Coordinates of C-alpha atoms in Angstrom, one line a residue:
X21 CA -16.7 5.2 6.3
X22 CA -14.0 2.9 5.0
X23 CA -11.5 1.4 7.4
X24 CA -8.1 -0.1 6.5
X25 CA -6.2 -2.4 8.8
X26 CA -2.7 -3.5 8.0
X27 CA -0.7 -6.5 9.3
X28 CA 2.8 -7.8 8.7
X29 CA 5.9 -5.8 8.6
X30 CA 8.7 -6.0 11.2
X31 CA 12.4 -6.6 11.0
X32 CA 14.1 -8.3 8.0
X33 CA 17.7 -8.7 7.0
X34 CA 19.0 -7.2 3.7
X35 CA 18.1 -9.6 0.9
X36 CA 15.2 -11.0 3.0
X37 CA 11.5 -10.9 2.4
X38 CA 8.4 -9.6 4.2
X39 CA 4.7 -9.6 3.3
X40 CA 2.3 -6.8 4.2
X41 CA -1.5 -7.4 4.2
X42 CA -4.4 -4.9 4.3
X43 CA -8.1 -5.5 4.7
X44 CA -10.8 -3.0 4.1
X45 CA -14.1 -2.9 6.0
X46 CA -17.1 -0.7 6.3
X47 CA -18.0 1.2 3.2
X48 CA -16.2 -1.1 0.8
X49 CA -18.2 -0.3 -2.3
X50 CA -16.8 1.7 -5.3
X51 CA -13.1 1.3 -4.3
X52 CA -11.1 2.3 -7.3
X53 CA -7.5 1.7 -6.3
X54 CA -5.8 0.0 -3.3
X55 CA -2.2 -0.1 -2.6
X56 CA 0.8 0.9 -0.5
X57 CA 2.7 4.0 0.3
X58 CA 5.7 4.4 2.6
X59 CA 7.3 7.2 4.6
X60 CA 10.9 7.1 5.8
X61 CA 12.1 9.4 8.6
X62 CA 12.5 12.9 7.4
X63 CA 11.0 12.1 4.0
X64 CA 7.7 12.6 2.3
X65 CA 5.2 9.8 1.9
X66 CA 5.7 8.1 -1.5
X67 CA 4.0 5.6 -3.6
X68 CA 5.2 2.0 -3.5
X69 CA 2.6 0.1 -5.5
X70 CA -1.1 0.3 -6.3
X71 CA -3.6 -1.9 -8.0
X72 CA -6.8 -0.7 -9.6
X73 CA -10.2 -2.4 -9.7
X74 CA -9.6 -3.1 -13.4
X75 CA -6.5 -5.1 -12.6
X76 CA -3.8 -2.7 -13.6
X77 CA -0.8 -2.1 -11.3
X78 CA 1.7 0.8 -10.9
X79 CA 5.0 0.5 -9.1
X80 CA 7.6 2.9 -7.9
X81 CA 10.9 2.5 -9.8
X82 CA 12.5 1.4 -6.5
X83 CA 9.9 -1.4 -6.1
X84 CA 9.9 -2.8 -9.7
X85 CA 11.3 -6.3 -9.9
X86 CA 11.4 -6.7 -6.1
X87 CA 7.9 -6.0 -4.8
X88 CA 4.6 -7.5 -6.0
X89 CA 1.1 -6.0 -5.1
X90 CA -1.9 -8.3 -5.2
X91 CA -5.4 -7.2 -4.7
X92 CA -8.4 -9.5 -4.1
X93 CA -11.6 -7.6 -4.9
X94 CA -13.8 -10.3 -3.4
X95 CA -12.1 -10.1 0.0
X96 CA -11.3 -6.4 -0.1
X97 CA -7.7 -7.0 0.6
X98 CA -4.4 -5.8 -0.9
X99 CA -1.1 -7.5 -0.1
X100 CA 2.5 -6.4 -0.8
X101 CA 5.1 -9.1 -1.2
X102 CA 8.6 -7.6 -0.7
X103 CA 11.6 -9.5 -1.7
X104 CA 15.3 -8.6 -1.9
X105 CA 14.8 -6.0 0.8
X106 CA 17.3 -3.2 1.2
X107 CA 18.1 -1.0 4.2
X108 CA 16.6 1.9 2.2
X109 CA 13.3 0.2 2.2
X110 CA 13.0 0.9 5.9
X111 CA 9.9 3.0 6.5
X112 CA 6.4 3.1 7.8
X113 CA 4.2 1.5 5.2
X114 CA 0.6 2.7 4.8
X115 CA -2.3 1.0 3.1
X116 CA -4.2 3.3 0.9
X117 CA -7.6 3.1 -0.9
X118 CA -9.2 5.6 -3.2
X119 CA -12.8 6.1 -4.3
X120 CA -13.7 8.2 -7.3
X121 CA -15.6 11.4 -6.4
X122 CA -18.1 13.3 -8.5
X123 CA -16.4 15.7 -10.9
X124 CA -14.7 18.0 -10.3
X125 CA -13.8 16.8 -6.8
X126 CA -10.6 14.9 -6.1
X127 CA -10.8 11.2 -5.1
X128 CA -11.7 10.2 -1.6
X129 CA -8.6 8.8 0.1
X130 CA -8.4 6.5 3.0
X131 CA -5.4 5.4 5.0
X132 CA -4.4 2.7 7.4
X133 CA -2.6 3.3 10.6
X134 CA 0.8 2.2 9.2
X135 CA 3.1 -0.6 9.9
X136 CA 6.9 -0.4 10.5
X137 CA 9.3 -2.2 8.2
X138 CA 12.9 -2.2 9.2
X139 CA 15.6 -3.7 7.1
X140 CA 18.9 -4.1 9.0
X141 CA 21.6 -6.7 9.7

């Protein structure tokens, strides 16, 4: 089984920065993508940023230009540097990892426990 443990998060002022970190342990082989999702109160969980094992990245439009995802395949970590934070970035942020499953099955998905990010003055 694959475990994901997040750290970071907390309270930031608008315009401020925070850094989230996630480390994978256990069955760390064959991880395809690692990244971050978030869920605000009353809203669905949404993609923030992901990085594949090949080095490509994908960002939500709301994160482009402000957030940077960095994955270290040797340490099985994925970080999210968040700059120019806005109140609408307030949410619980979840670390996510995906493993490719044999066709025709969907990928195996793993989630961390979530970490709260609050942006407020």
